[in-house]
XYZ file of C-alpha atoms in Angstrom:
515
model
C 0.000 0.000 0.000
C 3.216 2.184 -0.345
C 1.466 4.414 -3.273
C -2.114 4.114 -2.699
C -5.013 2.048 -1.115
C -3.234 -1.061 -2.619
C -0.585 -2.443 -5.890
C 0.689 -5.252 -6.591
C 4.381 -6.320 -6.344
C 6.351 -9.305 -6.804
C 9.966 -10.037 -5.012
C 12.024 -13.115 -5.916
C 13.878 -14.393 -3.346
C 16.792 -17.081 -3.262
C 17.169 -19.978 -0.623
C 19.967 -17.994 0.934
C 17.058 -15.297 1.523
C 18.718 -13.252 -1.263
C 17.526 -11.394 -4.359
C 18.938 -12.289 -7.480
C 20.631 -9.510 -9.688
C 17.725 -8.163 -12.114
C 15.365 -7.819 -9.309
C 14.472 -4.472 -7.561
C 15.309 -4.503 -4.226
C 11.866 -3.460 -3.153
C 10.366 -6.105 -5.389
C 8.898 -5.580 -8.597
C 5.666 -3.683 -9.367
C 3.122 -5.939 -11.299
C 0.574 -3.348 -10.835
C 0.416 0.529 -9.860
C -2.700 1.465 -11.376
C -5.492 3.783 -9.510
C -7.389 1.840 -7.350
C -6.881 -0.876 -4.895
C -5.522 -4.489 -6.239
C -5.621 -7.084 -4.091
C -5.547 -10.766 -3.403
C -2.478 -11.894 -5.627
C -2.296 -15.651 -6.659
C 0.637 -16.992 -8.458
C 1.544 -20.087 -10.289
C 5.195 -21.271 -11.936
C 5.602 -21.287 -15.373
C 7.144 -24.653 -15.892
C 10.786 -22.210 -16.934
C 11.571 -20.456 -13.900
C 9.028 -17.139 -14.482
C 5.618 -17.441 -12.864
C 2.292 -16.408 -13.899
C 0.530 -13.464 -11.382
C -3.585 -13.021 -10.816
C -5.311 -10.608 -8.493
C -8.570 -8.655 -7.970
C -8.650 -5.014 -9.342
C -10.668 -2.332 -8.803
C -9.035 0.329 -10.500
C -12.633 1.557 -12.488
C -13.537 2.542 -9.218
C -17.098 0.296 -9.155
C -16.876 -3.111 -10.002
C -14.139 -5.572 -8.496
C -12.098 -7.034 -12.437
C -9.776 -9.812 -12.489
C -5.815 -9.021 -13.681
C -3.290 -10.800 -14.701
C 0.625 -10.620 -15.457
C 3.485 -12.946 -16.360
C 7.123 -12.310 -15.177
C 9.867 -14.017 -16.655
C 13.140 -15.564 -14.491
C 14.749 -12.496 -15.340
C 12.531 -10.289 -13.908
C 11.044 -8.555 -16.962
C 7.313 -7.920 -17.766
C 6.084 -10.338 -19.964
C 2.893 -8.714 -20.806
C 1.583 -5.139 -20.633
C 2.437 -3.179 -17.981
C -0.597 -3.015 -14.631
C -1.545 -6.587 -16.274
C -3.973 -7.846 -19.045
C -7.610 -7.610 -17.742
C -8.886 -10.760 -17.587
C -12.328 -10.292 -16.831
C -14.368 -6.254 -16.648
C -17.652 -7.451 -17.528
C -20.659 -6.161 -15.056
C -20.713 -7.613 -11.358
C -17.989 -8.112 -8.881
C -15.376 -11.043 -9.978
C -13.445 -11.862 -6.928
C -10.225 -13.993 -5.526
C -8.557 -15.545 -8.678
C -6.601 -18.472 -8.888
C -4.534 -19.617 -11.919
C -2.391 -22.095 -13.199
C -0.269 -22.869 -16.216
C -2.018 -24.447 -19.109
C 0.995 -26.262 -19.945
C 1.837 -24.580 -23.790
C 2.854 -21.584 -22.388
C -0.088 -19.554 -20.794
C -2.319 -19.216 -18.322
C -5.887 -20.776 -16.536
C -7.290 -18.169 -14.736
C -10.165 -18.954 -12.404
C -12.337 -16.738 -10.369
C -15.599 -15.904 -8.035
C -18.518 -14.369 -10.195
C -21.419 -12.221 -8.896
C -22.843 -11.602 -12.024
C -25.719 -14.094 -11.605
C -28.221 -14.309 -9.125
C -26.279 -16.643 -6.984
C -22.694 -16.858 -6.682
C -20.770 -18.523 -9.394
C -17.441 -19.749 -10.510
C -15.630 -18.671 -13.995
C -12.488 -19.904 -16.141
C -10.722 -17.627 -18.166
C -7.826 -19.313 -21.082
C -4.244 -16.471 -21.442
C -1.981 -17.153 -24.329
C 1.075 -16.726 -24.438
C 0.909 -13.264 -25.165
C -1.394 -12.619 -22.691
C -4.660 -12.672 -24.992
C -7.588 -14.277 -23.942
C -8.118 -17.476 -25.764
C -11.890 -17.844 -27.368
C -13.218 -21.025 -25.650
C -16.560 -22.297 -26.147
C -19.705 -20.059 -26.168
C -21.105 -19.975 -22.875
C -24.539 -17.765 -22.778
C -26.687 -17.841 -19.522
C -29.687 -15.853 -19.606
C -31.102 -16.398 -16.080
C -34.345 -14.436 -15.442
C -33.903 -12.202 -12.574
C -37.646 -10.795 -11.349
C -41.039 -11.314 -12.610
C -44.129 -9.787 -11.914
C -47.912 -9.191 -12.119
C -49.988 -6.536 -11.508
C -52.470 -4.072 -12.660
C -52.876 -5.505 -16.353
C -49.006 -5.656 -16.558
C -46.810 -8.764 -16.878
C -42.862 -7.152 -16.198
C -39.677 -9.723 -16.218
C -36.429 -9.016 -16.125
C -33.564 -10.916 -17.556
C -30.027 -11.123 -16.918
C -27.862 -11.750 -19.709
C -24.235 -13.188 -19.402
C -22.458 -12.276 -22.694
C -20.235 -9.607 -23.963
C -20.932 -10.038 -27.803
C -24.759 -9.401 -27.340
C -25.593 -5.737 -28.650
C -29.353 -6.223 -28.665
C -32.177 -9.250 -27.302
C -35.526 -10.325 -28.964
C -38.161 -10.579 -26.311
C -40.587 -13.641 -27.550
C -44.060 -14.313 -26.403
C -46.473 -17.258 -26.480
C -49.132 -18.864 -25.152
C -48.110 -22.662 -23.520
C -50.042 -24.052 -26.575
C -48.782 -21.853 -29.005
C -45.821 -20.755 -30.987
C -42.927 -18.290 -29.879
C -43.863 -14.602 -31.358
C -41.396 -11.904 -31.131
C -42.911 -8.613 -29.333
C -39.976 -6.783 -28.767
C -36.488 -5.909 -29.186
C -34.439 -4.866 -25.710
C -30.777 -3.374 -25.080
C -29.179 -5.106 -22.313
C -27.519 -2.042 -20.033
C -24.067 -2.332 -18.754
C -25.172 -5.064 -15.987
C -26.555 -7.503 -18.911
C -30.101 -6.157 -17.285
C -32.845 -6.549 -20.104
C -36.189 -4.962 -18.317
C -39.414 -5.556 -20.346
C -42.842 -5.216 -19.805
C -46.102 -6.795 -21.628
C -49.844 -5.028 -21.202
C -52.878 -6.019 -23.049
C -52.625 -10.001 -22.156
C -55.962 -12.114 -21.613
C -56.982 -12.889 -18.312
C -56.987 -16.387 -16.724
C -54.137 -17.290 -19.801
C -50.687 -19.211 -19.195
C -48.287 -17.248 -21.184
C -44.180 -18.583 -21.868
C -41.342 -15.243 -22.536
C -38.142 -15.729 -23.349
C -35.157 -13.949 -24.801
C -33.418 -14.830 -28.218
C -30.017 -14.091 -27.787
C -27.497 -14.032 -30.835
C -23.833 -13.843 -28.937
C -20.045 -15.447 -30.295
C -21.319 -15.200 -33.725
C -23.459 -17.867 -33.250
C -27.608 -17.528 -35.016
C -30.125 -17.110 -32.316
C -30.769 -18.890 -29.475
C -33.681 -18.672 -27.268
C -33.535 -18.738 -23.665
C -34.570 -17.833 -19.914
C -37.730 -19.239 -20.936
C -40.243 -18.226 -17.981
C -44.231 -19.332 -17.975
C -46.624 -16.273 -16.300
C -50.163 -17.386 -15.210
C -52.277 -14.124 -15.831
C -54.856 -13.836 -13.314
C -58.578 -12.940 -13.956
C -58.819 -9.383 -12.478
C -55.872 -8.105 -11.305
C -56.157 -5.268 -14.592
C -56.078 -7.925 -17.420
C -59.326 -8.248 -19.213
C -61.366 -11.486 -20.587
C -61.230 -12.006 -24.228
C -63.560 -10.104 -26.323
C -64.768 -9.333 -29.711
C -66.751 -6.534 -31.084
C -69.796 -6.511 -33.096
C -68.949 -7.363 -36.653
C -69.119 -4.153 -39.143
C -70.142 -5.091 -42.630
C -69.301 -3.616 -46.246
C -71.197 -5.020 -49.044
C -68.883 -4.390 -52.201
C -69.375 -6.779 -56.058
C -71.056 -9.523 -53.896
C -69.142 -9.982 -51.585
C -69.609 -8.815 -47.451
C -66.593 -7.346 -45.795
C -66.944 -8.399 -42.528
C -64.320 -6.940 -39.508
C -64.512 -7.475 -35.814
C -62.138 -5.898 -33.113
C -60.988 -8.566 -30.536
C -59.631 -7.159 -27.377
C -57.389 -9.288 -25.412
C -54.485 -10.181 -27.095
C -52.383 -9.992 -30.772
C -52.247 -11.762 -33.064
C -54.811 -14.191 -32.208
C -56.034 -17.017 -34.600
C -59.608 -16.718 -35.204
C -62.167 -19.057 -37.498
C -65.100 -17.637 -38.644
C -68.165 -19.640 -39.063
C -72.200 -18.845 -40.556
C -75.244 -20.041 -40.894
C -78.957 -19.375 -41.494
C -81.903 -19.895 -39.609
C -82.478 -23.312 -41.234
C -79.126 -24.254 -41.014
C -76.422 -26.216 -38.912
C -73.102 -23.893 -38.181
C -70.633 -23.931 -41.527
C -67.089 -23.206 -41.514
C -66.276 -20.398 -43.703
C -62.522 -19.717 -43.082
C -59.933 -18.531 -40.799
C -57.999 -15.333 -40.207
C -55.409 -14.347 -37.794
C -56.026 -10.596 -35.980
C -53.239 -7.766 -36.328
C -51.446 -5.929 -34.288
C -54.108 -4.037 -33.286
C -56.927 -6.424 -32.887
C -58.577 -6.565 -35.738
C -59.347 -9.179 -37.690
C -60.976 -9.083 -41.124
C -62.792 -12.144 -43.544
C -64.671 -11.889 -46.766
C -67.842 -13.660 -47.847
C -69.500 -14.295 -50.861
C -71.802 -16.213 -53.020
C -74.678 -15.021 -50.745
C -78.253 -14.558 -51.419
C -79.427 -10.773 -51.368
C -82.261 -10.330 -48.787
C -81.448 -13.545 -46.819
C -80.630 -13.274 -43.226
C -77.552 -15.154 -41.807
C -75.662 -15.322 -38.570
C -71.377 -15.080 -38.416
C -69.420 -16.194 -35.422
C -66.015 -15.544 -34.071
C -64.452 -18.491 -32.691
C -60.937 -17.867 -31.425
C -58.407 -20.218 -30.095
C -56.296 -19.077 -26.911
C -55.722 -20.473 -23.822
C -55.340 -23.657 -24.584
C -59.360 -23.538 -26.066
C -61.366 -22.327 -28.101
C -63.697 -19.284 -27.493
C -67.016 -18.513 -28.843
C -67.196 -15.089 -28.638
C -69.657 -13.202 -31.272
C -72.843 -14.716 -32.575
C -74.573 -11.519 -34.951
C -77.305 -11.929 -37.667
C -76.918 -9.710 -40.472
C -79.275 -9.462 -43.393
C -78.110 -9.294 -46.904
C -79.188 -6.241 -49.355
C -80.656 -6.330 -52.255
C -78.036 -5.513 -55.292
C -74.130 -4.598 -54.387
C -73.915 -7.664 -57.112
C -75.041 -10.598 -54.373
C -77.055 -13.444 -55.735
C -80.958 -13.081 -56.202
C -83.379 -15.647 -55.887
C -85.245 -15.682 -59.678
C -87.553 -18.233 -61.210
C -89.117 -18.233 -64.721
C -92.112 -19.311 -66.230
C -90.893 -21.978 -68.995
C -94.343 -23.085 -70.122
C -98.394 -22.263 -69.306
C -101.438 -24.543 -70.739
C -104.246 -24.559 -70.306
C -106.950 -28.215 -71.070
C -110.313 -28.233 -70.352
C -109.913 -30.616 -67.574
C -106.287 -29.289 -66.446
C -103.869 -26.819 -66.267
C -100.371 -27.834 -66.556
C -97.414 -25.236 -65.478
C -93.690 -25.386 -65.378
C -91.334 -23.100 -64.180
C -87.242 -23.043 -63.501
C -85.906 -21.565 -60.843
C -82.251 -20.074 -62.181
C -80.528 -19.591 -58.602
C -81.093 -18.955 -55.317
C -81.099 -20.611 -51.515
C -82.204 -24.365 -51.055
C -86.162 -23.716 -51.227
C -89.638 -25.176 -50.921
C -91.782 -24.664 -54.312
C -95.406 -23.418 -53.607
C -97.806 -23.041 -56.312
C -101.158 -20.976 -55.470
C -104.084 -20.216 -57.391
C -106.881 -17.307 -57.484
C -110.155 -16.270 -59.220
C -111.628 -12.814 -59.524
C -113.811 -13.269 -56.508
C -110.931 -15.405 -54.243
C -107.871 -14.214 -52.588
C -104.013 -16.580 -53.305
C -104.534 -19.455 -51.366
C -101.807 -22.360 -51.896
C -102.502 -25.595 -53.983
C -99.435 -27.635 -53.949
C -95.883 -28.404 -53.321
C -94.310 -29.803 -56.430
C -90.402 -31.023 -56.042
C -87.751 -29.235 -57.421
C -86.396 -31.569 -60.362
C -82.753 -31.790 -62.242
C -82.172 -28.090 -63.786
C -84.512 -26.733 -61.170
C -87.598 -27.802 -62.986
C -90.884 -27.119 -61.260
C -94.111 -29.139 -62.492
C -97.264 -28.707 -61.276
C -100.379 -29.860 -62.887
C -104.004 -28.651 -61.617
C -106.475 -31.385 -61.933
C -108.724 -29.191 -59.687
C -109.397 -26.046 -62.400
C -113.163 -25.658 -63.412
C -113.691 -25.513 -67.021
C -114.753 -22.466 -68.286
C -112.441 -20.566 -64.916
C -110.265 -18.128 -65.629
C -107.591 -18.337 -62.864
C -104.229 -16.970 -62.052
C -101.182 -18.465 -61.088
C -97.868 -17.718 -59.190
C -95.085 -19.614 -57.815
C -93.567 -19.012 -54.550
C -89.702 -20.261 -52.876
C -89.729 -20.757 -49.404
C -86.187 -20.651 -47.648
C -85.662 -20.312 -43.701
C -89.270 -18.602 -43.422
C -88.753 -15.815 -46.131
C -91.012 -16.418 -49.094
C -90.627 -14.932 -52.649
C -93.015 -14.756 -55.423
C -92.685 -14.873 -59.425
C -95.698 -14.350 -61.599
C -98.362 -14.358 -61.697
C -99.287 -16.469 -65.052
C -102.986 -16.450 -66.535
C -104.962 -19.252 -67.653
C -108.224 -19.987 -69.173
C -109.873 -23.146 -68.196
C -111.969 -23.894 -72.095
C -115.671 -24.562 -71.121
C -116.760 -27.703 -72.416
C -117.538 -28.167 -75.993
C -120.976 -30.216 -76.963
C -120.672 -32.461 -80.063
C -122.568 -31.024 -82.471
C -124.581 -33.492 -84.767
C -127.097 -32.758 -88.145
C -130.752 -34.476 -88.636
C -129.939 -37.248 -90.766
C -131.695 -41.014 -91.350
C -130.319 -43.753 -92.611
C -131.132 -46.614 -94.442
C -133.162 -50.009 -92.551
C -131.885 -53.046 -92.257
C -131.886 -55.159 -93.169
C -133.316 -54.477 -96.713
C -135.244 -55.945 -97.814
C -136.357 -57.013 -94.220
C -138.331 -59.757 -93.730
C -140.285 -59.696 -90.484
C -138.911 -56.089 -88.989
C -137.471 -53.175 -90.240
C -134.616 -51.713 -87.957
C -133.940 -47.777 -89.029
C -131.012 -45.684 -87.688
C -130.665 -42.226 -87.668
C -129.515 -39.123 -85.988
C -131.168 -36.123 -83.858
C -129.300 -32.564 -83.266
C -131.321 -31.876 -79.971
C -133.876 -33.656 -77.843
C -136.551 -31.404 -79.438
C -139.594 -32.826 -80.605
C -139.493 -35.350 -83.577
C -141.320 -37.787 -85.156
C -140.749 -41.111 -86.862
C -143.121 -42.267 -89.265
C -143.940 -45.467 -91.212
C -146.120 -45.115 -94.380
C -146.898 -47.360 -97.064
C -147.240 -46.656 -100.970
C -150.626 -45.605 -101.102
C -149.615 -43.179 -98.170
C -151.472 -45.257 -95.046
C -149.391 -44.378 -92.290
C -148.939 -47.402 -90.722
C -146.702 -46.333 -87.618
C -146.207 -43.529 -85.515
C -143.488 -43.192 -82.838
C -141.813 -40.046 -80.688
C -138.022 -40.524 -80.467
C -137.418 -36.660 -79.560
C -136.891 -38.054 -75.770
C -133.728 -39.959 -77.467
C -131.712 -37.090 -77.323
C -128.848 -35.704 -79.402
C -126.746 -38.345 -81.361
C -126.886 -41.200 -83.230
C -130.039 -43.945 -82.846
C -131.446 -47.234 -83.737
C -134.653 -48.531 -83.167
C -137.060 -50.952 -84.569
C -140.377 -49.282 -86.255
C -143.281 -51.504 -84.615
C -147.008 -51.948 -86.440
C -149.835 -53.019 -85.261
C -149.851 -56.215 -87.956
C -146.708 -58.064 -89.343
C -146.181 -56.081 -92.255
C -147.031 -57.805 -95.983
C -144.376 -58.193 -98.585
C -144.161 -54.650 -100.227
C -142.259 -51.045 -100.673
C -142.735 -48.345 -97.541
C -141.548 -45.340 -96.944
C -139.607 -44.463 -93.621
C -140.118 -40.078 -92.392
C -138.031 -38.489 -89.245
C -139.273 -34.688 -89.080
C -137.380 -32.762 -86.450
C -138.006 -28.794 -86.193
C -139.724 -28.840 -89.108
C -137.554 -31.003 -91.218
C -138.334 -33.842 -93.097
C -136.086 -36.945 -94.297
C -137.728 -39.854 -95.962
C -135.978 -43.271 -97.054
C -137.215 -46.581 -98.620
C -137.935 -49.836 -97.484
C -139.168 -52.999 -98.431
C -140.407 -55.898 -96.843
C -140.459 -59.377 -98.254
C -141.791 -62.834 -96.944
């Protein structure tokens, strides 16, 4: 201590308790630098010098390991106050070395620089120069803490070559995210703190360290339960705002609770299980955004938010939303193909072009009834739609329309018009024809025609003009007749004449009998 609080010197002295010429008499200063140095170890150098460690703490804060090596002679082998051996941040204490056995030095020491005491080795060459060993990075994690909707950790990190740290996030069931990018201070000290984390969550941080010129690796890896309360919120999404835009809906929800969340979107009608539309992952700042399409315009459909975090997945917006007309979405439209009309049916057929899975309705009205419904027909291949009314009145004029039914919203198409024909009577013209057979030879069978049921008579008269038979067959009705003339008497062998008159017509033919 003969210049300050404390050097280091070194005397060699001889068995006979003499110093050998070269040497100062005082001994030989290893070390005269500010500070105090204490704590000297020495070790022989296998050629008569010795090798020379001791505790410095000539920075004035921090307590750095020095070393020297003297030669026999005397002289300073390496730089004069000794090579620092180890300045990093903490107090490195009582140092021990030994030769390595190729002419330097193994230097080790008491290290403060982690959270509990530690011990570190240090390789000299010959020339004094530290000698790169393997890549030792600790990155112990020093504090952490929860509180008022903060998460705050802080790491330690043990490595001179590390400029900068990546601080990674992720939840236990998830992949590592990076969040941040830290400084280590002058201690190693990399302080960080997290906000806007979901309550009740188990969330892993560590820090990626790239040190020695080695790629990243990731370490002091600690897990943080975040409690419910405590300032941390439950997971949340907002109601879904829409934007209808060339058929298709824009659809974005806000989800509070976390970034970068993964989030499937599902939707369905009310006729309809749930269907999976998608997924989408939200940004940085909660938002996450999908886009539908093919979608029918004034349906009504429901779109939920199912994100996974936690470990599970979280239902956590259920919102109906009804589809305008136009913005190019999908209409439902059905055409007439074919109308006709029979007089004892009416036969339809329509095609329905697009739109939702449906139920066909056909109805029917008359100028003194309202629409009521008459059928169901199937939808067939192409969308054909048959329906045949069996019911129709002939001689009704009636009008109909077809209507889709799809998860309780019904739309109508027509309406189409349709006369029933009223029936048509066959129309026949007063004739008579001929008996038979003819000749005859007992009766005389006549067959003929009436246009109405109106009075008429048929007459039997022979050639002299004797009407021999009289009958009404007016009663008969419209159409074609036969009936046998009767007479009082069989009728002798001879010519007769046969009259119908009907509406003051007359038709004769001739007959004859013979025996």
């Amino acid at each position: 201590m003969r210049a300050d609080s404390g050097d280091v010197y070194l005397q060699h002295v001889l068995p006979d308790g003499s110093v050998p010429a070269g040497w100062p008499h005082n001994g030989l200063a290893l070390c005269s630098a500010p500070g105090v140095q204490m704590a000297p170890s020495l070790a022989q150098d296998g050629t008569g010098g010795v090798f020379v460690s001791w505790q410095d703490r000539r920075s004035g804060n921090d307590w750095h390991v020095y070393a020297q090596h003297v030669l026999a002679s005397g002289a300073l082998s390496w730089t004069a106050n000794g090579v620092p051996v180890c300045t990093g941040p903490g107090d490195h204490v009582i140092p021990r070395l030994v030769a390595d056995g190729s002419s330097g030095a193994i230097v080790a020491w008491q290290d403060t620089r982690l959270p509990s005491s530690a011990v570190f080795t240090s390789r000299l060459a010959p020339d004094g120069t530290p000698v790169r060993g393997p890549c030792v990075v600790i990155v112990p994690v020093g504090t952490s803490s929860v509180d008022s909707g903060t998460v705050h950790i802080v790491w330690r990190v043990d490595s001179p070559d590390t400029a900068t740290a990546t601080v990674y996030r992720r939840q236990v069931d998830g992949p590592r995210t990076p969040i941040a990018r830290r400084k280590p201070d002058r201690l190693g000290i990399v302080d960080f703190a997290d906000v806007g984390l979901i309550a009740g969550c188990r969330y892993a941080y560590a820090l990626g360290v790239s040190a020695c010129k080695h790629a990243e690796r990731i370490l002091g890896e600690t897990r943080i339960d975040v409690p419910d309360g405590a300032g941390f919120s439950p997971l949340h999404a907002s109601a879904p705002q829409s934007q209808a835009r060339a058929g298709r809906l824009i659809l974005t929800w806000r989800v509070d609770g976390d970034k970068g969340l993964a989030a499937t979107i599902f939707r369905r009608d009310s006729c309809s299980a749930w269907m999976q539309l998608g997924s989408a992952a939200a940004d940085d700042s909660g938002l996450v955004q999908f886009e539908d399409h093919y979608l029918f315009e004034g349906s009504t459909v429901c779109y939920k938010l199912v994100v996974h975090a936690c470990g599970r997945d979280h239902d956590l917006a259920e919102h109906w939303i009804s589809i305008p007309f136009g913005f190019g979405f999908v209409p439902t439209l059905a055409v007439l193909e074919d109308a006709e009309a029979g007089p004892t049916a009416a036969r339809l057929v329509w095609r329905m072009v697009t739109g939702p899975s449906s139920v066909a309705r056909v109805y029917r009205r008359d100028s003194t009834s309202a629409w009521a419904s008459i059928g169901e027909p199937a939808i067939g291949p192409n969308g054909l739609i048959r329906y045949v009314d069996t019911a129709a009145q002939a001689g009704a004029r009636y009008e109909y329309r077809l209507g889709l039914l799809s998860c309780g919203v019904e739309r109508f198409f027509g309406p189409a018009v349709l006369q029933i024909p009223a029936p048509v009577e066959p129309h026949f013209d007063l004739s008579l024809g001929g008996g038979r057979p003819n000749p005859a030879r007992h009766e005389l069978i006549v067959s003929f025609t009436l246009p109405s049921a109106e009075h008429a008579i048929l007459e039997l008269v022979d050639v002299t003009g004797r009407r021999l038979s009289m009958e009404e067959v007016g009663a008969l009705g419209p159409g074609s007749h036969v009936v046998s003339i009767k007479t009082a008497r069989a009728l002798p062998t001879g010519l007769y004449w046969v009259r119908l008159t009907q509406s003051g017509r007359t038709l004769t033919i001739r007959g004859a009998v013979v025996h």
